[in-house]
Coordinates of C-alpha atoms in Angstrom, one line a residue:
Chain Z
M8 CA 4.2 42.3 11.5
N9 CA 6.8 43.2 14.0
H10 CA 6.3 46.6 15.6
S11 CA 9.4 46.6 18.0
Y12 CA 11.6 49.7 17.6
Y13 CA 14.4 47.9 19.4
E14 CA 14.5 45.1 16.8
A15 CA 13.9 47.2 13.7
S16 CA 16.6 48.4 11.4
A17 CA 17.3 52.1 10.8
R18 CA 15.5 51.9 7.5
E19 CA 12.5 50.2 9.0
R20 CA 12.3 52.8 11.8
M21 CA 12.4 55.6 9.3
A22 CA 9.7 54.1 7.1
A23 CA 7.4 53.5 10.1
L24 CA 8.1 56.8 11.7
L25 CA 7.3 59.0 8.8
D26 CA 4.2 59.1 6.6
A27 CA 4.1 56.2 4.1
G28 CA 6.3 56.9 1.1
S29 CA 7.3 60.4 2.2
F30 CA 10.9 59.7 3.0
Q31 CA 13.4 61.1 0.4
E32 CA 16.9 60.1 1.2
F33 CA 19.9 62.4 0.6
L34 CA 23.1 60.6 -0.6
P35 CA 21.4 57.2 -0.7
P36 CA 23.3 54.0 -0.9
S37 CA 23.1 54.2 -4.7
D38 CA 25.4 57.2 -4.5
R39 CA 28.0 54.9 -2.9
V40 CA 29.5 57.4 -0.5
S41 CA 31.3 55.1 2.0
S42 CA 34.3 55.5 4.4
P43 CA 37.7 55.5 2.7
H44 CA 39.3 55.0 6.0
L45 CA 37.7 51.6 6.7
K46 CA 38.8 50.5 3.2
Q47 CA 42.3 51.5 4.0
L48 CA 42.2 49.1 7.0
D49 CA 40.6 46.3 5.0
Q50 CA 37.4 46.7 7.0
P51 CA 34.0 46.1 5.4
G52 CA 32.2 49.4 4.6
A53 CA 28.6 50.3 3.9
F54 CA 27.3 52.4 1.0
D55 CA 25.4 54.7 3.5
D56 CA 28.3 54.6 6.1
G57 CA 25.8 53.5 8.7
I58 CA 23.4 56.4 8.6
L59 CA 20.5 57.5 6.5
V60 CA 19.5 61.2 6.2
G61 CA 16.6 62.7 4.4
S62 CA 13.3 64.6 4.4
G63 CA 9.8 63.5 4.9
R64 CA 6.5 64.1 6.6
L65 CA 5.2 63.3 10.0
A66 CA 1.4 63.4 10.0
G67 CA 1.8 66.0 7.2
H68 CA 4.4 68.1 8.9
A69 CA 7.6 68.7 7.0
V70 CA 10.6 67.2 8.9
L71 CA 14.2 66.3 8.3
A72 CA 15.4 63.1 9.8
A73 CA 18.5 60.9 10.4
A74 CA 18.7 57.3 11.5
Q75 CA 21.9 55.6 12.6
E76 CA 22.2 51.9 11.9
G77 CA 23.5 50.1 14.9
I78 CA 24.1 46.8 13.0
F79 CA 26.9 48.6 11.1
M80 CA 29.8 49.1 13.5
G81 CA 27.5 49.9 16.4
G82 CA 26.3 53.1 14.7
A83 CA 29.8 54.6 15.3
V84 CA 30.5 58.0 13.9
G85 CA 33.2 58.3 11.2
E86 CA 34.0 61.2 8.8
V87 CA 31.3 60.5 6.2
H88 CA 28.7 59.4 8.8
G89 CA 29.2 62.5 10.8
A90 CA 29.3 64.8 7.8
K91 CA 25.9 63.5 6.6
L92 CA 24.4 64.4 10.0
V93 CA 26.1 67.8 10.0
G94 CA 24.9 68.4 6.5
L95 CA 21.3 67.5 7.4
L96 CA 21.3 69.8 10.4
E97 CA 22.7 72.7 8.4
R98 CA 20.1 72.0 5.6
A99 CA 17.5 72.7 8.3
L100 CA 18.9 76.2 8.7
V101 CA 18.0 76.8 5.0
T102 CA 14.8 74.8 4.4
R103 CA 13.3 75.4 7.9
P104 CA 11.4 72.2 8.5
E105 CA 9.0 71.9 11.5
A106 CA 11.5 69.7 13.3
V107 CA 14.6 67.6 12.9
L108 CA 14.3 64.0 14.2
L109 CA 17.4 62.2 15.2
L110 CA 17.0 58.4 15.5
L111 CA 20.3 57.8 17.4
E112 CA 21.8 54.4 18.0
T113 CA 25.6 54.7 18.5
G114 CA 28.5 53.7 20.6
G115 CA 30.1 57.1 19.8
V116 CA 33.2 57.8 17.8
R117 CA 34.4 55.1 15.3
L118 CA 37.9 54.2 16.4
H119 CA 39.2 53.3 12.9
E120 CA 38.8 57.0 12.2
A121 CA 38.8 58.4 15.7
N122 CA 40.1 61.9 15.0
A123 CA 37.8 62.5 12.1
G124 CA 34.9 61.1 14.2
L125 CA 35.6 63.2 17.2
V126 CA 35.8 66.4 15.1
A127 CA 32.6 65.4 13.3
V128 CA 30.8 64.9 16.7
S129 CA 32.0 68.4 17.6
E130 CA 30.5 69.7 14.4
V131 CA 27.2 68.0 15.1
M132 CA 27.2 69.7 18.5
H133 CA 27.7 73.1 16.9
A134 CA 25.1 72.4 14.3
V135 CA 22.4 71.2 16.8
L136 CA 22.9 74.3 18.8
A137 CA 22.6 76.5 15.6
V138 CA 19.4 74.7 14.6
R139 CA 17.9 75.2 18.1
T140 CA 19.0 78.9 18.0
A141 CA 17.1 79.2 14.7
G142 CA 13.9 78.0 16.6
I143 CA 13.7 74.6 15.0
P144 CA 13.2 71.8 17.5
V145 CA 15.6 68.8 17.4
I146 CA 14.1 65.7 18.8
V147 CA 16.0 62.5 19.7
L148 CA 14.6 59.0 19.6
D149 CA 16.6 56.4 21.6
G150 CA 15.4 52.8 21.8
G151 CA 17.8 50.8 19.7
Q152 CA 20.0 47.8 20.7
F153 CA 23.2 49.8 21.1
G154 CA 21.8 52.7 23.0
C155 CA 23.3 56.2 22.6
F156 CA 26.8 56.7 24.0
G157 CA 30.0 58.6 23.6
G158 CA 29.9 62.1 22.2
M159 CA 26.5 61.4 20.8
G160 CA 25.3 61.0 24.4
I161 CA 26.3 64.7 24.9
V162 CA 24.5 65.6 21.5
A163 CA 21.3 63.9 22.8
A164 CA 21.4 66.1 25.9
L165 CA 21.8 69.2 23.8
C166 CA 18.5 68.6 21.9
D167 CA 15.0 69.9 22.7
A168 CA 13.6 66.6 23.7
V169 CA 14.6 62.9 24.1
V170 CA 12.1 60.1 23.6
M171 CA 13.2 56.8 25.1
S172 CA 11.8 53.3 25.6
E173 CA 12.6 51.2 28.6
E174 CA 15.0 49.3 26.3
G175 CA 16.9 52.5 25.3
R176 CA 20.1 53.5 27.0
L177 CA 21.7 56.9 27.2
G178 CA 25.1 57.9 28.7
L179 CA 28.6 59.0 28.0
S180 CA 31.0 56.1 28.6
G181 CA 29.4 52.8 27.8
P182 CA 29.4 50.1 30.5
E183 CA 31.9 48.0 28.5
V184 CA 34.3 50.9 28.3
I185 CA 34.1 51.6 32.0
E186 CA 34.6 47.9 32.8
A187 CA 37.6 47.6 30.5
S188 CA 39.4 50.5 32.0
R189 CA 38.3 50.5 35.6
G190 CA 37.5 46.8 36.3
V191 CA 34.4 44.7 36.7
E192 CA 34.1 46.0 40.4
E193 CA 33.4 49.5 39.1
F194 CA 30.8 48.4 36.4
D195 CA 29.9 44.9 35.5
S196 CA 28.7 45.3 31.9
R197 CA 27.3 41.8 31.8
D198 CA 24.9 42.5 34.6
R199 CA 22.1 43.6 32.4
A200 CA 19.7 44.6 35.2
L201 CA 22.4 46.9 36.7
V202 CA 23.2 48.4 33.2
W203 CA 19.5 49.2 32.6
R204 CA 19.0 50.6 36.1
T205 CA 22.0 52.9 35.6
V206 CA 21.6 54.1 32.0
G207 CA 18.3 52.7 30.8
G208 CA 15.1 54.6 29.7
K209 CA 13.2 54.3 33.0
H210 CA 16.1 55.8 35.0
R211 CA 16.7 58.6 32.5
Y212 CA 12.9 59.4 32.6
L213 CA 13.0 59.5 36.4
L214 CA 16.0 61.9 36.4
G215 CA 14.2 64.1 33.9
E216 CA 16.7 63.4 31.1
A217 CA 14.2 61.6 28.9
T218 CA 11.3 63.9 28.1
R219 CA 9.0 60.9 27.4
L220 CA 9.1 57.2 28.1
V221 CA 7.2 55.1 25.6
E222 CA 6.7 51.4 25.1
D223 CA 9.0 49.6 22.6
S224 CA 6.9 50.0 19.5
L225 CA 7.3 52.0 16.3
P226 CA 3.8 53.6 16.5
A227 CA 4.6 54.7 20.1
F228 CA 7.8 56.5 19.0
R229 CA 5.9 58.1 16.1
E230 CA 3.2 59.3 18.4
A231 CA 5.6 60.8 20.9
A232 CA 7.6 62.6 18.2
L233 CA 4.5 64.1 16.8
A234 CA 3.4 65.3 20.2
L235 CA 6.7 67.0 20.7
L236 CA 6.8 69.0 17.4
D237 CA 5.9 72.2 19.2
T238 CA 8.5 71.7 21.9
R239 CA 11.0 74.5 22.0
P240 CA 12.4 74.8 25.6
A241 CA 14.2 78.1 26.0
F242 CA 18.0 78.0 26.3
G243 CA 18.9 81.6 27.0
L244 CA 20.6 82.8 30.2
E245 CA 17.5 82.3 32.5
A246 CA 16.8 78.8 31.2
L247 CA 20.4 77.8 31.6
E248 CA 20.5 79.2 35.1
A249 CA 17.4 77.1 35.9
E250 CA 19.1 74.0 34.3
H251 CA 22.2 74.7 36.4
A252 CA 20.2 74.8 39.6
R253 CA 18.5 71.6 38.6
L254 CA 21.8 69.8 37.9
Q255 CA 23.3 71.2 41.1
G256 CA 20.2 70.0 43.0
R257 CA 20.6 66.6 41.6
L258 CA 24.2 66.4 42.7
E259 CA 23.3 67.6 46.2
R260 CA 20.3 65.3 46.5
F261 CA 21.7 62.1 44.9
G262 CA 25.5 62.6 44.7
D263 CA 26.1 60.1 47.5
C264 CA 23.8 57.4 46.1
R265 CA 25.6 54.2 45.1
E266 CA 22.6 52.7 43.2
S267 CA 19.7 54.1 41.1
I268 CA 17.2 52.5 43.4
E269 CA 18.4 54.8 46.2
I270 CA 17.7 57.7 43.9
W271 CA 14.2 56.5 43.1
T272 CA 13.5 56.0 46.8
R273 CA 14.6 59.5 47.6
L274 CA 12.3 60.7 44.8
G275 CA 9.5 59.5 47.1
I276 CA 8.6 56.4 45.1
E277 CA 7.3 53.5 47.2
D278 CA 8.6 50.0 46.5
A279 CA 11.3 51.5 44.2
Q280 CA 12.9 48.1 43.6
S281 CA 9.8 46.9 41.7
L282 CA 10.1 49.6 39.1
P283 CA 12.4 47.6 36.7
L284 CA 9.8 44.9 36.4
L285 CA 6.8 47.1 35.6
E286 CA 5.3 47.5 32.1
T287 CA 5.8 51.0 30.8
R288 CA 2.2 52.0 31.4
A289 CA 2.2 50.7 35.0
F290 CA 5.6 52.3 35.6
L291 CA 4.3 55.7 34.4
A292 CA 1.3 55.4 36.7
Q293 CA 3.4 54.4 39.7
V294 CA 5.9 57.2 39.1
G295 CA 3.4 60.0 38.4
E296 CA 5.1 63.4 38.9
R297 CA 7.8 62.1 41.1
R298 CA 10.7 62.9 38.8
G299 CA 14.0 64.7 39.3
Chain B
M22 CA 55.2 74.2 30.4
D23 CA 53.6 74.5 33.8
I24 CA 50.4 76.4 34.2
R25 CA 51.8 79.3 36.1
T26 CA 54.5 79.9 33.5
L27 CA 51.8 79.7 30.8
L28 CA 49.6 82.3 32.5
E29 CA 52.6 84.7 32.9
R30 CA 53.4 84.3 29.2
L31 CA 49.8 84.8 28.1
F32 CA 49.3 87.8 30.5
P33 CA 52.6 89.5 31.1
A34 CA 50.7 92.6 32.4
G35 CA 49.2 90.5 35.1
H36 CA 46.3 88.2 36.0
S37 CA 44.0 87.4 38.9
V38 CA 43.6 83.7 38.5
A39 CA 42.5 81.8 41.6
F40 CA 43.3 78.1 42.0
E41 CA 40.9 75.7 43.8
D42 CA 42.7 72.4 43.8
T43 CA 43.3 71.6 40.1
Y44 CA 40.6 73.9 38.8
F45 CA 41.3 77.6 38.2
H46 CA 39.4 80.6 37.0
G47 CA 39.8 84.4 36.9
S48 CA 40.9 87.0 34.4
G49 CA 44.0 88.3 32.8
T50 CA 45.0 91.4 30.9
C51 CA 46.0 90.9 27.2
R52 CA 47.2 94.0 25.4
G53 CA 45.2 96.2 27.8
A54 CA 41.9 94.2 27.5
A55 CA 40.4 91.9 30.2
V56 CA 40.1 88.2 29.2
A57 CA 38.2 85.7 31.4
V58 CA 40.2 82.5 31.9
L59 CA 39.2 79.1 33.1
G60 CA 40.8 75.7 33.0
T61 CA 42.7 73.0 34.9
S62 CA 46.2 73.1 36.2
E63 CA 46.8 69.3 35.7
E64 CA 45.4 66.7 33.3
V65 CA 42.1 65.7 35.0
E66 CA 39.2 63.6 34.2
I67 CA 36.1 65.7 33.8
G68 CA 33.3 64.5 36.1
V69 CA 29.9 66.0 37.0
E70 CA 31.3 68.3 39.7
L71 CA 34.0 69.9 37.5
A72 CA 31.6 70.3 34.6
L73 CA 29.2 72.1 36.9
A74 CA 32.0 74.3 38.3
M75 CA 33.1 75.4 34.9
A76 CA 29.5 76.0 33.7
H77 CA 29.0 78.1 36.8
D78 CA 31.9 80.3 36.0
V79 CA 30.9 80.7 32.3
L80 CA 27.5 81.8 33.4
D81 CA 29.1 84.2 35.8
V82 CA 31.2 85.8 33.1
I83 CA 28.0 86.2 30.9
R84 CA 26.2 87.9 33.8
T85 CA 29.0 90.2 35.1
A86 CA 31.2 91.0 32.1
P87 CA 29.2 91.4 28.9
Q88 CA 31.1 90.4 25.8
R89 CA 34.4 89.8 27.6
P90 CA 36.5 87.3 25.7
I91 CA 36.9 83.8 27.3
L92 CA 40.0 81.7 27.1
L93 CA 39.6 78.0 27.9
L94 CA 42.8 76.3 29.2
V95 CA 41.4 72.8 30.0
A96 CA 43.9 70.0 30.5
T97 CA 42.0 66.7 30.4
T98 CA 42.5 63.0 30.0
G99 CA 38.8 62.7 29.0
Q100 CA 35.5 62.3 30.8
R101 CA 35.5 60.6 34.2
L102 CA 34.9 56.8 33.7
S103 CA 32.6 55.9 36.6
R104 CA 29.3 54.2 37.1
R105 CA 28.2 56.8 39.6
D106 CA 28.8 59.7 37.1
E107 CA 26.9 57.7 34.4
M108 CA 24.1 57.1 36.9
L109 CA 23.9 60.8 37.6
G110 CA 23.8 61.6 33.8
I111 CA 27.3 62.9 33.1
N112 CA 26.4 63.4 29.5
A113 CA 23.8 66.0 30.6
Y114 CA 26.4 67.8 32.8
L115 CA 28.9 68.0 29.9
A116 CA 26.0 69.1 27.6
H117 CA 25.1 71.8 30.1
L118 CA 28.7 73.1 30.1
A119 CA 28.6 73.0 26.3
K120 CA 25.3 75.0 26.3
T121 CA 26.8 77.7 28.6
I122 CA 29.8 78.1 26.2
D123 CA 27.5 78.3 23.3
L124 CA 25.4 80.9 25.1
A125 CA 28.5 83.0 25.7
K126 CA 29.2 82.9 22.0
R127 CA 25.6 83.8 21.2
M128 CA 25.9 86.8 23.6
G129 CA 28.9 88.2 21.9
H130 CA 31.8 86.7 24.0
P131 CA 34.6 85.6 21.7
V132 CA 35.6 82.1 23.0
V133 CA 39.1 80.7 22.3
S134 CA 40.7 77.6 23.6
L135 CA 44.3 76.6 24.0
V136 CA 45.3 73.0 24.4
W137 CA 48.5 73.5 26.4
S138 CA 48.8 70.0 27.9
R139 CA 46.4 67.3 26.9
A140 CA 42.9 67.0 25.4
V141 CA 41.0 63.7 25.1
S142 CA 37.6 62.7 23.8
G143 CA 34.5 63.8 25.8
G144 CA 36.4 66.3 27.9
F145 CA 37.7 68.0 24.7
L146 CA 34.2 67.9 23.1
A147 CA 32.5 69.8 25.9
T148 CA 35.3 72.4 26.2
G149 CA 38.1 73.2 23.7
L150 CA 36.2 72.0 20.6
L151 CA 33.3 74.2 21.4
A152 CA 35.3 77.4 21.2
D153 CA 35.1 79.6 18.1
L154 CA 38.7 78.7 17.5
C155 CA 41.0 76.1 19.1
F156 CA 44.8 76.5 19.3
A157 CA 47.5 74.3 20.8
L158 CA 51.1 74.4 22.0
P159 CA 53.4 72.3 19.9
E160 CA 54.1 69.9 22.9
A161 CA 50.3 69.4 23.6
E162 CA 48.7 66.0 23.1
I163 CA 45.3 65.5 21.5
G164 CA 43.6 62.2 20.8
V165 CA 40.9 59.7 21.5
M166 CA 42.9 56.6 22.4
N167 CA 46.4 55.3 22.2
L168 CA 47.3 52.9 19.4
P169 CA 47.8 49.8 21.6
A170 CA 44.3 50.1 23.1
M171 CA 42.9 50.9 19.6
A172 CA 44.6 47.7 18.2
R173 CA 43.1 45.6 21.0
I174 CA 39.6 46.9 20.5
T175 CA 39.5 47.0 16.7
K176 CA 41.5 43.7 16.5
I177 CA 43.8 45.3 13.9
P178 CA 47.5 44.5 14.4
L179 CA 49.4 47.4 16.1
E180 CA 52.1 47.3 13.5
R181 CA 49.4 48.0 10.8
L182 CA 48.0 51.0 12.7
E183 CA 51.5 52.3 13.4
S184 CA 52.6 52.1 9.8
L185 CA 49.3 53.7 8.5
S186 CA 49.5 56.5 11.0
A187 CA 52.7 57.7 9.4
T188 CA 50.6 58.9 6.4
S189 CA 47.0 59.0 7.7
P190 CA 46.0 61.7 10.3
V191 CA 42.5 60.3 10.9
F192 CA 43.0 57.9 13.9
A193 CA 46.3 58.3 15.7
P194 CA 46.7 60.7 18.6
G195 CA 48.9 63.8 17.9
V196 CA 48.5 67.5 17.7
A197 CA 49.8 67.5 14.1
N198 CA 46.9 65.3 13.1
Y199 CA 44.4 67.7 14.7
L200 CA 46.0 70.5 12.9
R201 CA 45.6 68.7 9.6
M202 CA 41.9 67.8 10.5
G203 CA 41.3 71.6 10.8
A204 CA 40.2 71.1 14.5
V205 CA 43.3 73.1 15.7
E206 CA 43.6 76.4 13.9
E207 CA 47.4 76.9 14.5
L208 CA 50.2 76.1 17.0
W209 CA 51.4 78.9 19.3
E210 CA 55.1 79.5 19.8
G211 CA 57.0 82.5 21.0
D212 CA 55.0 85.5 22.1
L213 CA 51.9 83.9 23.5
E214 CA 50.2 87.3 24.4
A215 CA 50.5 88.3 20.7
H216 CA 49.0 85.0 19.6
L217 CA 46.1 85.4 22.0
D218 CA 45.5 89.0 21.0
G219 CA 45.5 88.0 17.3
A220 CA 43.1 85.0 18.0
L221 CA 40.6 87.3 19.6
R222 CA 40.4 89.4 16.5
L223 CA 40.1 86.4 14.1
P224 CA 36.6 85.9 12.7
S225 CA 35.2 82.3 12.6
T226 CA 32.4 80.5 10.9
R227 CA 30.8 77.1 11.6
E228 CA 32.4 75.7 8.5
R229 CA 35.9 76.9 9.1
R230 CA 37.3 73.6 10.5
R231 CA 35.9 71.7 7.6
V232 CA 37.4 74.1 5.1
L233 CA 40.8 73.9 6.9
G234 CA 40.6 70.1 7.2
D235 CA 40.0 70.0 3.5
S236 CA 42.7 72.4 2.4
R237 CA 45.3 70.8 4.8
G238 CA 44.4 67.3 3.4
G239 CA 43.3 65.9 6.8
R240 CA 39.6 65.5 6.1
Q241 CA 39.0 65.2 2.4
L242 CA 35.3 64.3 2.6
A243 CA 33.7 66.1 5.5
R244 CA 33.2 69.3 3.7
S245 CA 32.0 67.9 0.4
V246 CA 29.7 65.3 2.0
A247 CA 28.0 67.9 4.2
E248 CA 27.6 70.2 1.3
R249 CA 26.0 67.5 -0.9
V250 CA 23.5 66.7 1.9
R251 CA 22.7 70.4 2.3
S252 CA 22.1 70.9 -1.4
D253 CA 20.7 67.5 -2.4
A254 CA 17.8 68.2 -4.8
R255 CA 15.8 65.2 -3.7
G256 CA 13.1 66.0 -1.1

């Protein structure tokens, strides 16, 4: 049996993350709610529009969960896809689960319905903030093949906690987008080592953007999500002032760095260039508390 | 319209807006009431520094002027496309800005945005689209990507996109499309001070854009799909 989160489909991830048989899907593929806009452009659609949303249990705890399917259009957000996510988050305001889990894998807005997608991502942002305000934690899992980019990269950073594997990537503009508009000198998207050093799980953990770094396995993601169910970082004025100081400090400390390895070295990590090669456990041991 | 003319028309009774390069902030008087203002005087890419500067000033308004309305006048071509900004976590900087705007709303500051020049993608998500209500000037430009670039990436012929965009508002740039989507509440023409005063009195709900998008025929599924997920009897 294959336990890799990276290689699993959205449905396999959901099944492995939640208690066996507990997942109940809302608007399942049998309801055939797909994108009318793709059809209009003669593009293949999907009966779940690339996302599954539903309720289930995590070690007995009631949760709501969504999983984006990267294989379908890179997990891109269209009108229906986005509305399913918004509906799930707003359902949480009524049913008050113990947490909402977002298994994000997306390149951002779906260009074929770019306006509807952009507005949908905005509504997801509003909804995430409302769920947090209601005291229900929103936890992101990011370890899929397409990473988490575009407006959904902002969404991830709005949530209570982000769990990543080394394979996960998190950012705003994807490397391909930057290369296409600014040239290969700015960002060589085919240099995999550079991409992972810049937006990958280890670097995000070192900056303090990923709450936890886990190995690429479905049980490891499940365990991390379970451990974070009680996470509710404050986000009132004092908390945002502290976050502001932290982000200001990052800019002052690392703003002139050209490469992530310089950042890691300034964090006080010896032999920083060896970090990309380390297994997750050895990496965590070498890093210790030296994070931004 | 240039920014100085715009500010004079929004605040004929005067304003104290300070410019630092292309970024500005301050306050203006609208029908006798103080309104905090922040934005950019030219179309800029929003990078980590600008996101932080705006977040700083939103927090400052929250601390020093309880419940004062905030008007966002951000002109942006989108997020800054740079490896260095990605390395520093630009998504977290834009999310931080978004959180400060959300905090302002939670603490009773009405937040209104006016797209007066241009608004694109990530820069729009973290500013104008987070306001309670978003308005636009008729000459404003809003979008994600121009059609030639969209044709290249989606591999759909440009002619096809152009002809479909005559009837479908869902993908082509254009302020009229965002009006139909419900993302833009209305276009402002004529007496801008009166529009702003009216906007600050208008109630808003989280669902408003979906309801407008549905009734204006721009997004015919967003509202019903979200509602079906909210009320699905399974689970």
